[in-house]
PDB file of C-alpha atoms and ligand atoms in Angstrom:
ATOM      1  CA  UNK A  24     -14.798  19.553  -1.797  1.00 44.00           C
ATOM      2  CA  UNK A  25     -18.060  17.937  -0.710  1.00 44.00           C
ATOM      3  CA  UNK A  26     -18.938  14.366  -1.535  1.00 44.00           C
ATOM      4  CA  UNK A  27     -22.238  15.396  -3.135  1.00 47.00           C
ATOM      5  CA  UNK A  28     -20.544  17.560  -5.780  1.00 66.00           C
ATOM      6  CA  UNK A  29     -19.702  15.682  -8.921  1.00 89.00           C
ATOM      7  CA  UNK A  30     -16.211  14.225  -9.105  1.00 97.00           C
ATOM      8  CA  UNK A  31     -13.884  15.665 -11.788  1.00 98.00           C
ATOM      9  CA  UNK A  32     -11.934  13.182 -13.850  1.00 98.00           C
ATOM     10  CA  UNK A  33      -8.616  14.465 -15.167  1.00 98.00           C
ATOM     11  CA  UNK A  34      -6.494  12.382 -17.482  1.00 98.00           C
ATOM     12  CA  UNK A  35      -3.589  14.604 -18.425  1.00 98.00           C
ATOM     13  CA  UNK A  36      -0.654  15.786 -16.328  1.00 98.00           C
ATOM     14  CA  UNK A  37      -0.957  19.308 -17.653  1.00 98.00           C
ATOM     15  CA  UNK A  38      -4.621  19.595 -16.603  1.00 98.00           C
ATOM     16  CA  UNK A  39      -4.104  18.361 -13.059  1.00 98.00           C
ATOM     17  CA  UNK A  40      -0.956  20.421 -12.497  1.00 98.00           C
ATOM     18  CA  UNK A  41      -2.884  23.529 -13.554  1.00 98.00           C
ATOM     19  CA  UNK A  42      -5.845  22.594 -11.377  1.00 98.00           C
ATOM     20  CA  UNK A  43      -3.671  22.010  -8.301  1.00 98.00           C
ATOM     21  CA  UNK A  44      -1.785  25.224  -8.925  1.00 98.00           C
ATOM     22  CA  UNK A  45      -5.089  27.101  -8.947  1.00 98.00           C
ATOM     23  CA  UNK A  46      -6.215  25.519  -5.664  1.00 98.00           C
ATOM     24  CA  UNK A  47      -2.853  26.334  -4.095  1.00 98.00           C
ATOM     25  CA  UNK A  48      -3.093  29.962  -5.191  1.00 98.00           C
ATOM     26  CA  UNK A  49      -6.507  30.108  -3.477  1.00 98.00           C
ATOM     27  CA  UNK A  50      -4.898  28.889  -0.250  1.00 98.00           C
ATOM     28  CA  UNK A  51      -6.594  25.470  -0.402  1.00 98.00           C
ATOM     29  CA  UNK A  52      -4.952  22.446   1.198  1.00 98.00           C
ATOM     30  CA  UNK A  53      -4.607  19.450  -1.116  1.00 99.00           C
ATOM     31  CA  UNK A  54      -4.322  15.793  -0.093  1.00 99.00           C
ATOM     32  CA  UNK A  55      -3.550  12.982  -2.518  1.00 99.00           C
ATOM     33  CA  UNK A  56      -4.382   9.290  -2.198  1.00 99.00           C
ATOM     34  CA  UNK A  57      -2.398   7.242  -4.738  1.00 99.00           C
ATOM     35  CA  UNK A  58      -4.070   3.940  -5.665  1.00 98.00           C
ATOM     36  CA  UNK A  59      -4.125   1.344  -8.401  1.00 98.00           C
ATOM     37  CA  UNK A  60      -7.922   1.443  -8.434  1.00 98.00           C
ATOM     38  CA  UNK A  61     -10.473  -1.307  -7.921  1.00 97.00           C
ATOM     39  CA  UNK A  62     -11.304   0.683  -4.813  1.00 98.00           C
ATOM     40  CA  UNK A  63     -12.357  -1.047  -1.620  1.00 98.00           C
ATOM     41  CA  UNK A  64     -12.943  -0.031   1.985  1.00 98.00           C
ATOM     42  CA  UNK A  65      -9.177   0.179   2.617  1.00 98.00           C
ATOM     43  CA  UNK A  66      -8.821   2.789  -0.119  1.00 98.00           C
ATOM     44  CA  UNK A  67     -11.963   4.697   0.840  1.00 98.00           C
ATOM     45  CA  UNK A  68     -10.753   4.911   4.453  1.00 98.00           C
ATOM     46  CA  UNK A  69      -7.674   6.721   3.087  1.00 98.00           C
ATOM     47  CA  UNK A  70      -9.840   9.050   1.002  1.00 98.00           C
ATOM     48  CA  UNK A  71     -12.036   9.820   4.027  1.00 98.00           C
ATOM     49  CA  UNK A  72      -8.951  10.496   6.125  1.00 98.00           C
ATOM     50  CA  UNK A  73      -7.671  12.811   3.393  1.00 98.00           C
ATOM     51  CA  UNK A  74     -10.981  14.672   3.482  1.00 98.00           C
ATOM     52  CA  UNK A  75     -10.609  15.248   7.206  1.00 98.00           C
ATOM     53  CA  UNK A  76      -7.156  16.790   6.661  1.00 98.00           C
ATOM     54  CA  UNK A  77      -7.518  18.860   3.490  1.00 98.00           C
ATOM     55  CA  UNK A  78      -9.896  20.998   1.401  1.00 98.00           C
ATOM     56  CA  UNK A  79      -9.306  19.113  -1.837  1.00 98.00           C
ATOM     57  CA  UNK A  80      -8.858  15.346  -2.132  1.00 98.00           C
ATOM     58  CA  UNK A  81      -7.247  13.944  -5.262  1.00 99.00           C
ATOM     59  CA  UNK A  82      -7.441  10.187  -5.748  1.00 99.00           C
ATOM     60  CA  UNK A  83      -5.067   8.838  -8.347  1.00 99.00           C
ATOM     61  CA  UNK A  84      -5.949   5.639 -10.157  1.00 98.00           C
ATOM     62  CA  UNK A  85      -3.109   4.129 -12.133  1.00 98.00           C
ATOM     63  CA  UNK A  86      -2.054   0.504 -12.444  1.00 98.00           C
ATOM     64  CA  UNK A  87       1.662   1.168 -12.593  1.00 98.00           C
ATOM     65  CA  UNK A  88       3.455  -1.235 -14.955  1.00 98.00           C
ATOM     66  CA  UNK A  89       6.855  -0.261 -13.511  1.00 98.00           C
ATOM     67  CA  UNK A  90       6.106  -1.982 -10.195  1.00 97.00           C
ATOM     68  CA  UNK A  91       5.059  -5.332 -11.683  1.00 97.00           C
ATOM     69  CA  UNK A  92       7.554  -8.053 -12.567  1.00 96.00           C
ATOM     70  CA  UNK A  93       7.366  -9.805 -15.958  1.00 94.00           C
ATOM     71  CA  UNK A  94       5.576 -12.831 -14.448  1.00 91.00           C
ATOM     72  CA  UNK A  95       3.208 -10.851 -12.247  1.00 94.00           C
ATOM     73  CA  UNK A  96      -0.432  -9.891 -12.661  1.00 92.00           C
ATOM     74  CA  UNK A  97      -0.212  -6.481 -14.435  1.00 96.00           C
ATOM     75  CA  UNK A  98      -2.537  -7.398 -17.292  1.00 96.00           C
ATOM     76  CA  UNK A  99      -5.023  -9.309 -15.168  1.00 93.00           C
ATOM     77  CA  UNK A 100      -4.940  -6.833 -12.240  1.00 96.00           C
ATOM     78  CA  UNK A 101      -8.619  -6.003 -11.546  1.00 96.00           C
ATOM     79  CA  UNK A 102      -9.904  -2.755 -13.038  1.00 97.00           C
ATOM     80  CA  UNK A 103     -13.348  -1.097 -12.894  1.00 98.00           C
ATOM     81  CA  UNK A 104     -13.136   2.625 -13.475  1.00 98.00           C
ATOM     82  CA  UNK A 105     -16.888   3.347 -13.397  1.00 97.00           C
ATOM     83  CA  UNK A 106     -17.231   1.747  -9.983  1.00 98.00           C
ATOM     84  CA  UNK A 107     -14.066   3.494  -8.752  1.00 98.00           C
ATOM     85  CA  UNK A 108     -15.407   6.883  -9.815  1.00 98.00           C
ATOM     86  CA  UNK A 109     -18.543   6.376  -7.726  1.00 98.00           C
ATOM     87  CA  UNK A 110     -16.593   5.026  -4.737  1.00 98.00           C
ATOM     88  CA  UNK A 111     -14.035   7.861  -4.821  1.00 98.00           C
ATOM     89  CA  UNK A 112     -16.804  10.456  -4.987  1.00 98.00           C
ATOM     90  CA  UNK A 113     -18.835   8.842  -2.201  1.00 98.00           C
ATOM     91  CA  UNK A 114     -15.747   8.838   0.037  1.00 98.00           C
ATOM     92  CA  UNK A 115     -15.256  12.569  -0.577  1.00 98.00           C
ATOM     93  CA  UNK A 116     -12.767  12.793  -3.424  1.00 98.00           C
ATOM     94  CA  UNK A 117     -13.387  15.860  -5.585  1.00 98.00           C
ATOM     95  CA  UNK A 118     -10.874  14.912  -8.247  1.00 98.00           C
ATOM     96  CA  UNK A 119      -9.730  11.637  -9.751  1.00 98.00           C
ATOM     97  CA  UNK A 120      -6.506  11.585 -11.738  1.00 98.00           C
ATOM     98  CA  UNK A 121      -6.767   8.691 -14.197  1.00 98.00           C
ATOM     99  CA  UNK A 122      -3.891   8.793 -16.674  1.00 98.00           C
ATOM    100  CA  UNK A 123      -3.063   6.153 -19.231  1.00 98.00           C
ATOM    101  CA  UNK A 124       0.328   4.449 -19.380  1.00 98.00           C
ATOM    102  CA  UNK A 125       1.601   6.629 -22.258  1.00 98.00           C
ATOM    103  CA  UNK A 126       0.803   9.778 -20.279  1.00 98.00           C
ATOM    104  CA  UNK A 127       2.882   8.545 -17.325  1.00 98.00           C
ATOM    105  CA  UNK A 128       5.639   6.774 -19.246  1.00 98.00           C
ATOM    106  CA  UNK A 129       5.988   8.399 -22.658  1.00 98.00           C
ATOM    107  CA  UNK A 130       8.426   6.963 -25.166  1.00 98.00           C
ATOM    108  CA  UNK A 131      11.987   7.685 -24.048  1.00 98.00           C
ATOM    109  CA  UNK A 132      11.258   7.630 -20.297  1.00 98.00           C
ATOM    110  CA  UNK A 133      14.520   6.676 -18.506  1.00 98.00           C
ATOM    111  CA  UNK A 134      14.624   8.224 -15.006  1.00 98.00           C
ATOM    112  CA  UNK A 135      13.925   6.126 -11.907  1.00 98.00           C
ATOM    113  CA  UNK A 136      14.116   6.691  -8.165  1.00 98.00           C
ATOM    114  CA  UNK A 137      16.232   4.051  -6.375  1.00 96.00           C
ATOM    115  CA  UNK A 138      14.775   3.101  -3.040  1.00 89.00           C
ATOM    116  CA  UNK A 139      17.818   1.921  -1.025  1.00 93.00           C
ATOM    117  CA  UNK A 140      18.505  -1.012   1.300  1.00 94.00           C
ATOM    118  CA  UNK A 141      14.975  -1.418   2.661  1.00 97.00           C
ATOM    119  CA  UNK A 142      13.768  -2.154  -0.856  1.00 97.00           C
ATOM    120  CA  UNK A 143      15.911  -5.296  -1.153  1.00 97.00           C
ATOM    121  CA  UNK A 144      14.354  -7.343   1.667  1.00 98.00           C
ATOM    122  CA  UNK A 145      10.914  -8.998   2.068  1.00 98.00           C
ATOM    123  CA  UNK A 146       8.775  -7.819  -0.858  1.00 98.00           C
ATOM    124  CA  UNK A 147      11.883  -6.605  -2.652  1.00 97.00           C
ATOM    125  CA  UNK A 148      13.441 -10.065  -2.523  1.00 97.00           C
ATOM    126  CA  UNK A 149      10.388 -11.700  -4.069  1.00 96.00           C
ATOM    127  CA  UNK A 150       9.575  -8.785  -6.370  1.00 96.00           C
ATOM    128  CA  UNK A 151      12.861  -7.393  -7.753  1.00 94.00           C
ATOM    129  CA  UNK A 152      12.499  -3.794  -9.029  1.00 95.00           C
ATOM    130  CA  UNK A 153       9.044  -3.518  -7.409  1.00 97.00           C
ATOM    131  CA  UNK A 154       9.957  -0.663  -5.069  1.00 98.00           C
ATOM    132  CA  UNK A 155      11.926   1.172  -7.743  1.00 98.00           C
ATOM    133  CA  UNK A 156       8.657   1.209  -9.690  1.00 98.00           C
ATOM    134  CA  UNK A 157       6.712   2.358  -6.626  1.00 98.00           C
ATOM    135  CA  UNK A 158       9.061   5.198  -5.656  1.00 98.00           C
ATOM    136  CA  UNK A 159       9.270   6.364  -9.252  1.00 98.00           C
ATOM    137  CA  UNK A 160       5.525   6.509  -9.772  1.00 98.00           C
ATOM    138  CA  UNK A 161       4.887   8.085  -6.369  1.00 99.00           C
ATOM    139  CA  UNK A 162       7.544  10.766  -7.010  1.00 98.00           C
ATOM    140  CA  UNK A 163       5.869  11.465 -10.351  1.00 98.00           C
ATOM    141  CA  UNK A 164       2.386  11.551  -8.826  1.00 99.00           C
ATOM    142  CA  UNK A 165       3.531  13.992  -6.138  1.00 98.00           C
ATOM    143  CA  UNK A 166       5.025  16.303  -8.751  1.00 98.00           C
ATOM    144  CA  UNK A 167       1.901  15.944 -10.851  1.00 98.00           C
ATOM    145  CA  UNK A 168      -0.742  16.496  -8.159  1.00 98.00           C
ATOM    146  CA  UNK A 169       1.243  18.996  -6.023  1.00 98.00           C
ATOM    147  CA  UNK A 170      -0.334  18.004  -2.694  1.00 99.00           C
ATOM    148  CA  UNK A 171       0.398  19.270   0.815  1.00 98.00           C
ATOM    149  CA  UNK A 172      -0.408  15.828   2.244  1.00 99.00           C
ATOM    150  CA  UNK A 173      -0.076  12.295   0.849  1.00 99.00           C
ATOM    151  CA  UNK A 174      -1.892   9.351   2.436  1.00 98.00           C
ATOM    152  CA  UNK A 175      -0.733   5.730   2.285  1.00 98.00           C
ATOM    153  CA  UNK A 176      -1.881   2.555   4.023  1.00 98.00           C
ATOM    154  CA  UNK A 177      -0.090   0.577   6.717  1.00 98.00           C
ATOM    155  CA  UNK A 178      -1.298  -2.483   4.771  1.00 98.00           C
ATOM    156  CA  UNK A 179       1.833  -2.003   2.637  1.00 98.00           C
ATOM    157  CA  UNK A 180       4.148  -1.354   5.577  1.00 98.00           C
ATOM    158  CA  UNK A 181       7.401  -1.678   3.635  1.00 98.00           C
ATOM    159  CA  UNK A 182       6.099   0.618   0.918  1.00 98.00           C
ATOM    160  CA  UNK A 183       5.022   3.169   3.546  1.00 98.00           C
ATOM    161  CA  UNK A 184       8.507   3.130   5.089  1.00 98.00           C
ATOM    162  CA  UNK A 185      10.249   3.486   1.726  1.00 98.00           C
ATOM    163  CA  UNK A 186       8.011   6.332   0.571  1.00 98.00           C
ATOM    164  CA  UNK A 187       8.445   8.169   3.855  1.00 98.00           C
ATOM    165  CA  UNK A 188      12.207   7.854   3.406  1.00 98.00           C
ATOM    166  CA  UNK A 189      12.061   9.023  -0.210  1.00 98.00           C
ATOM    167  CA  UNK A 190       9.995  12.065   0.767  1.00 98.00           C
ATOM    168  CA  UNK A 191      12.592  12.962   3.385  1.00 97.00           C
ATOM    169  CA  UNK A 192      15.655  12.168   1.227  1.00 98.00           C
ATOM    170  CA  UNK A 193      14.405  14.060  -1.818  1.00 98.00           C
ATOM    171  CA  UNK A 194      12.988  16.989   0.193  1.00 98.00           C
ATOM    172  CA  UNK A 195       9.422  16.768  -1.024  1.00 98.00           C
ATOM    173  CA  UNK A 196       7.593  19.496   0.898  1.00 98.00           C
ATOM    174  CA  UNK A 197       4.763  17.119   1.744  1.00 98.00           C
ATOM    175  CA  UNK A 198       3.394  15.604   4.956  1.00 98.00           C
ATOM    176  CA  UNK A 199       2.971  11.869   4.778  1.00 98.00           C
ATOM    177  CA  UNK A 200       0.171  10.163   6.699  1.00 98.00           C
ATOM    178  CA  UNK A 201       0.022   6.391   7.174  1.00 98.00           C
ATOM    179  CA  UNK A 202      -3.507   5.102   7.802  1.00 98.00           C
ATOM    180  CA  UNK A 203      -4.317   1.844   9.629  1.00 98.00           C
ATOM    181  CA  UNK A 204      -5.125  -1.464   7.937  1.00 98.00           C
ATOM    182  CA  UNK A 205      -8.819  -1.982   7.191  1.00 98.00           C
ATOM    183  CA  UNK A 206      -9.943  -5.595   7.618  1.00 98.00           C
ATOM    184  CA  UNK A 207     -13.008  -7.601   6.719  1.00 98.00           C
ATOM    185  CA  UNK A 208     -15.102  -8.417   9.796  1.00 98.00           C
ATOM    186  CA  UNK A 209     -13.438 -11.841   9.995  1.00 98.00           C
ATOM    187  CA  UNK A 210      -9.960 -10.259  10.050  1.00 98.00           C
ATOM    188  CA  UNK A 211      -8.739 -10.704   6.464  1.00 98.00           C
ATOM    189  CA  UNK A 212      -6.895  -7.537   5.394  1.00 98.00           C
ATOM    190  CA  UNK A 213      -8.859  -6.015   2.529  1.00 98.00           C
ATOM    191  CA  UNK A 214      -7.019  -6.144  -0.799  1.00 97.00           C
ATOM    192  CA  UNK A 215      -7.944  -5.796  -4.465  1.00 94.00           C
ATOM    193  CA  UNK A 216      -6.329  -9.207  -4.929  1.00 94.00           C
ATOM    194  CA  UNK A 217      -8.768 -10.941  -2.537  1.00 97.00           C
ATOM    195  CA  UNK A 218     -11.157 -11.432  -5.468  1.00 96.00           C
ATOM    196  CA  UNK A 219      -8.701 -13.965  -6.927  1.00 96.00           C
ATOM    197  CA  UNK A 220      -9.294 -16.285  -3.934  1.00 98.00           C
ATOM    198  CA  UNK A 221     -11.738 -19.156  -4.319  1.00 98.00           C
ATOM    199  CA  UNK A 222     -14.067 -19.976  -1.434  1.00 98.00           C
ATOM    200  CA  UNK A 223     -11.693 -22.435   0.256  1.00 98.00           C
ATOM    201  CA  UNK A 224      -8.658 -20.176  -0.145  1.00 98.00           C
ATOM    202  CA  UNK A 225     -10.632 -17.220   1.211  1.00 98.00           C
ATOM    203  CA  UNK A 226     -11.461 -19.238   4.325  1.00 98.00           C
ATOM    204  CA  UNK A 227      -7.904 -20.571   4.658  1.00 98.00           C
ATOM    205  CA  UNK A 228      -6.435 -17.068   4.328  1.00 98.00           C
ATOM    206  CA  UNK A 229      -7.831 -16.209   7.762  1.00 98.00           C
ATOM    207  CA  UNK A 230      -4.774 -17.961   9.236  1.00 98.00           C
ATOM    208  CA  UNK A 231      -2.731 -14.870   8.359  1.00 98.00           C
ATOM    209  CA  UNK A 232      -4.444 -12.506  10.769  1.00 98.00           C
ATOM    210  CA  UNK A 233      -4.821 -15.330  13.277  1.00 98.00           C
ATOM    211  CA  UNK A 234      -1.048 -15.881  13.260  1.00 98.00           C
ATOM    212  CA  UNK A 235      -0.395 -12.142  13.683  1.00 98.00           C
ATOM    213  CA  UNK A 236      -2.857 -11.944  16.572  1.00 98.00           C
ATOM    214  CA  UNK A 237      -1.204 -14.963  18.121  1.00 98.00           C
ATOM    215  CA  UNK A 238       2.191 -13.202  17.982  1.00 98.00           C
ATOM    216  CA  UNK A 239       0.716 -10.046  19.455  1.00 98.00           C
ATOM    217  CA  UNK A 240      -0.770 -11.986  22.338  1.00 98.00           C
ATOM    218  CA  UNK A 241       2.473 -13.864  23.071  1.00 97.00           C
ATOM    219  CA  UNK A 242       4.476 -10.622  23.071  1.00 97.00           C
ATOM    220  CA  UNK A 243       1.917  -8.989  25.342  1.00 96.00           C
ATOM    221  CA  UNK A 244       2.329 -11.912  27.717  1.00 96.00           C
ATOM    222  CA  UNK A 245       6.082 -11.263  27.807  1.00 95.00           C
ATOM    223  CA  UNK A 246       7.440 -13.790  25.291  1.00 96.00           C
ATOM    224  CA  UNK A 247      10.674 -12.417  23.787  1.00 95.00           C
ATOM    225  CA  UNK A 248      11.866 -15.363  21.690  1.00 96.00           C
ATOM    226  CA  UNK A 249      11.334 -14.636  18.015  1.00 97.00           C
ATOM    227  CA  UNK A 250      12.188 -18.256  17.122  1.00 97.00           C
ATOM    228  CA  UNK A 251       9.458 -19.593  19.357  1.00 97.00           C
ATOM    229  CA  UNK A 252       6.822 -17.123  18.139  1.00 98.00           C
ATOM    230  CA  UNK A 253       7.743 -17.662  14.489  1.00 98.00           C
ATOM    231  CA  UNK A 254       7.578 -21.449  14.852  1.00 98.00           C
ATOM    232  CA  UNK A 255       4.007 -21.334  16.125  1.00 98.00           C
ATOM    233  CA  UNK A 256       3.018 -18.690  13.550  1.00 98.00           C
ATOM    234  CA  UNK A 257       4.270 -21.014  10.809  1.00 98.00           C
ATOM    235  CA  UNK A 258       2.195 -23.847  12.289  1.00 98.00           C
ATOM    236  CA  UNK A 259      -0.908 -21.655  12.282  1.00 98.00           C
ATOM    237  CA  UNK A 260      -0.284 -20.525   8.696  1.00 98.00           C
ATOM    238  CA  UNK A 261       0.397 -24.085   7.499  1.00 98.00           C
ATOM    239  CA  UNK A 262      -2.992 -25.144   8.891  1.00 98.00           C
ATOM    240  CA  UNK A 263      -4.481 -22.963   6.122  1.00 98.00           C
ATOM    241  CA  UNK A 264      -2.871 -25.119   3.398  1.00 97.00           C
ATOM    242  CA  UNK A 265      -0.881 -22.294   1.784  1.00 97.00           C
ATOM    243  CA  UNK A 266       0.739 -22.938  -1.583  1.00 96.00           C
ATOM    244  CA  UNK A 267       3.858 -21.221  -0.272  1.00 98.00           C
ATOM    245  CA  UNK A 268       4.998 -19.076   2.650  1.00 98.00           C
ATOM    246  CA  UNK A 269       7.298 -16.414   1.173  1.00 98.00           C
ATOM    247  CA  UNK A 270       8.284 -14.889   4.523  1.00 98.00           C
ATOM    248  CA  UNK A 271       7.300 -14.231   8.113  1.00 98.00           C
ATOM    249  CA  UNK A 272       9.625 -11.428   9.158  1.00 98.00           C
ATOM    250  CA  UNK A 273      10.277  -9.572  12.396  1.00 98.00           C
ATOM    251  CA  UNK A 274      11.222  -6.006  11.583  1.00 98.00           C
ATOM    252  CA  UNK A 275      12.544  -3.048  13.522  1.00 96.00           C
ATOM    253  CA  UNK A 276      10.226  -0.307  12.203  1.00 96.00           C
ATOM    254  CA  UNK A 277      12.786   2.437  12.877  1.00 95.00           C
ATOM    255  CA  UNK A 278      15.140   1.332  10.081  1.00 95.00           C
ATOM    256  CA  UNK A 279      13.081  -1.411   8.459  1.00 97.00           C
ATOM    257  CA  UNK A 280      15.642  -4.133   8.960  1.00 96.00           C
ATOM    258  CA  UNK A 281      15.075  -7.688  10.166  1.00 96.00           C
ATOM    259  CA  UNK A 282      15.723  -8.072  13.865  1.00 95.00           C
ATOM    260  CA  UNK A 283      16.648 -11.039  16.047  1.00 90.00           C
ATOM    261  CA  UNK A 284      15.457  -9.394  19.261  1.00 91.00           C
ATOM    262  CA  UNK A 285      12.286  -8.025  20.719  1.00 93.00           C
ATOM    263  CA  UNK A 286      13.736  -5.162  22.733  1.00 87.00           C
ATOM    264  CA  UNK A 287      12.816  -2.010  20.825  1.00 87.00           C
ATOM    265  CA  UNK A 288       9.749   0.116  21.533  1.00 93.00           C
ATOM    266  CA  UNK A 289       7.786  -1.443  18.654  1.00 96.00           C
ATOM    267  CA  UNK A 290       8.132  -4.470  16.441  1.00 98.00           C
ATOM    268  CA  UNK A 291       6.569  -5.019  13.035  1.00 98.00           C
ATOM    269  CA  UNK A 292       5.713  -8.543  11.965  1.00 98.00           C
ATOM    270  CA  UNK A 293       5.171  -8.757   8.221  1.00 98.00           C
ATOM    271  CA  UNK A 294       4.280 -11.774   6.122  1.00 98.00           C
ATOM    272  CA  UNK A 295       3.611 -12.813   2.554  1.00 98.00           C
ATOM    273  CA  UNK A 296       1.848 -16.076   1.789  1.00 98.00           C
ATOM    274  CA  UNK A 297       0.425 -17.613  -1.363  1.00 98.00           C
ATOM    275  CA  UNK A 298      -2.932 -19.347  -1.456  1.00 98.00           C
ATOM    276  CA  UNK A 299      -3.231 -21.032  -4.828  1.00 97.00           C
ATOM    277  CA  UNK A 300      -1.827 -18.449  -7.220  1.00 95.00           C
ATOM    278  CA  UNK A 301      -2.838 -15.493  -5.041  1.00 96.00           C
ATOM    279  CA  UNK A 302      -0.132 -13.801  -3.038  1.00 96.00           C
ATOM    280  CA  UNK A 303      -1.331 -11.976   0.075  1.00 98.00           C
ATOM    281  CA  UNK A 304       0.582  -9.699   2.440  1.00 98.00           C
ATOM    282  CA  UNK A 305      -0.342  -8.626   5.944  1.00 98.00           C
ATOM    283  CA  UNK A 306       1.370  -7.191   9.006  1.00 99.00           C
ATOM    284  CA  UNK A 307       0.941  -6.010  12.560  1.00 98.00           C
ATOM    285  CA  UNK A 308       2.757  -3.303  14.496  1.00 98.00           C
ATOM    286  CA  UNK A 309       3.149  -4.329  18.129  1.00 98.00           C
ATOM    287  CA  UNK A 310       4.166  -1.928  20.888  1.00 96.00           C
ATOM    288  CA  UNK A 311       6.598  -3.454  23.404  1.00 94.00           C
ATOM    289  CA  UNK A 312       5.877  -2.497  26.961  1.00 83.00           C
TER     290      UNK A 312
HETATM  291  P1  LIG B  15      -3.120  -0.152  -3.984  1.00 84.51           P
HETATM  292  O1  LIG B  15      -4.288   0.244  -4.821  1.00 84.51           O
HETATM  293  O2  LIG B  15      -3.120  -1.599  -3.592  1.00 84.51           O
HETATM  294  O3  LIG B  15      -1.805   0.323  -4.564  1.00 84.51           O
HETATM  295  O4  LIG B  15      -3.271   0.623  -2.616  1.00 84.51           O
HETATM  296  C1  LIG B  15      -3.370   2.018  -2.570  1.00 84.51           C
HETATM  297  C2  LIG B  15      -3.197   2.489  -1.156  1.00 84.51           C
HETATM  298  O5  LIG B  15      -4.221   1.901  -0.345  1.00 84.51           O
HETATM  299  C3  LIG B  15      -1.861   2.058  -0.537  1.00 84.51           C
HETATM  300  O6  LIG B  15      -1.345   3.125   0.251  1.00 84.51           O
HETATM  301  C4  LIG B  15      -2.254   0.880   0.310  1.00 84.51           C
HETATM  302  O7  LIG B  15      -1.393   0.656   1.416  1.00 84.51           O
HETATM  303  C5  LIG B  15      -3.631   1.287   0.776  1.00 84.51           C
HETATM  304  N1  LIG B  15      -4.428   0.119   1.171  1.00 84.51           N
HETATM  305  C6  LIG B  15      -4.671  -0.995   0.434  1.00 84.51           C
HETATM  306  N2  LIG B  15      -5.392  -1.888   1.152  1.00 84.51           N
HETATM  307  C7  LIG B  15      -5.592  -1.313   2.365  1.00 84.51           C
HETATM  308  C8  LIG B  15      -6.254  -1.737   3.555  1.00 84.51           C
HETATM  309  N3  LIG B  15      -6.858  -2.916   3.654  1.00 84.51           N
HETATM  310  N4  LIG B  15      -6.269  -0.894   4.613  1.00 84.51           N
HETATM  311  C9  LIG B  15      -5.644   0.322   4.536  1.00 84.51           C
HETATM  312  N5  LIG B  15      -5.013   0.778   3.449  1.00 84.51           N
HETATM  313  C10 LIG B  15      -4.978  -0.030   2.380  1.00 84.51           C
END
């Protein structure tokens, strides 16, 4: 679907299932980009990637209550559907699925997808039940939009791993594509939550990417001591006056478990840090030569 044709907004599951079924019967390839809206350049890069891989791009916009904890920002999560519609269309999305909460979770809803071990560490430790909410909504969205391809961002590396695993474990007949992190020109990973940052916090948050780049450089130079790299990363992050460092974790991307060694072919360094009341995550995937 071309970006100059007008985007179709579908709000009911029945409508979009019928629409996808029709496209499939015409031999069209469908890609879906699940989002929570408030679209930014990270999201639109996924939509553009989807357009390069498929005939029809469906963007889903749904702030999923099941992945927010009781003290998290579900009600104040930023929303702007009119702007999202324009952004999705400009990036090449022909269809936007925009259901309300009752459509996705009608009264009596009880079935959830459990996400396994990888969902209990890092984000899962700080956000209990978060990944159960993510896998459940993604499974639903895949059944609802019936895509051939689903695109997710490396920005949420743990989520990408867990969804890839779910797709394999539950035999979804769908190719998953993980797209690279889009950053602001100064290096801050783009996130809908960046708008919560005040001017000072926004400036301080640059320590996140700086610390990840530092680690990358040290590993490139041959450093293999995680303790030494982590210590300096923490110093760099602390220079940005964070309210709290939730974690700086070294992960083996093959099984998404924390590792004590740098001896695999790639290492993922993932972190979560709070600036004021805003919690930011970022990561870097480093090849080991
Ligand atoms: P969200 O709306 O935050 O649930 O994100 C929807 C999708 O966009 C997820 O697959 C995210 O990983 C991806 N995404 C969010 N921010 C970025 C970014 N800066 N670069 C690349 N992908 C992103």
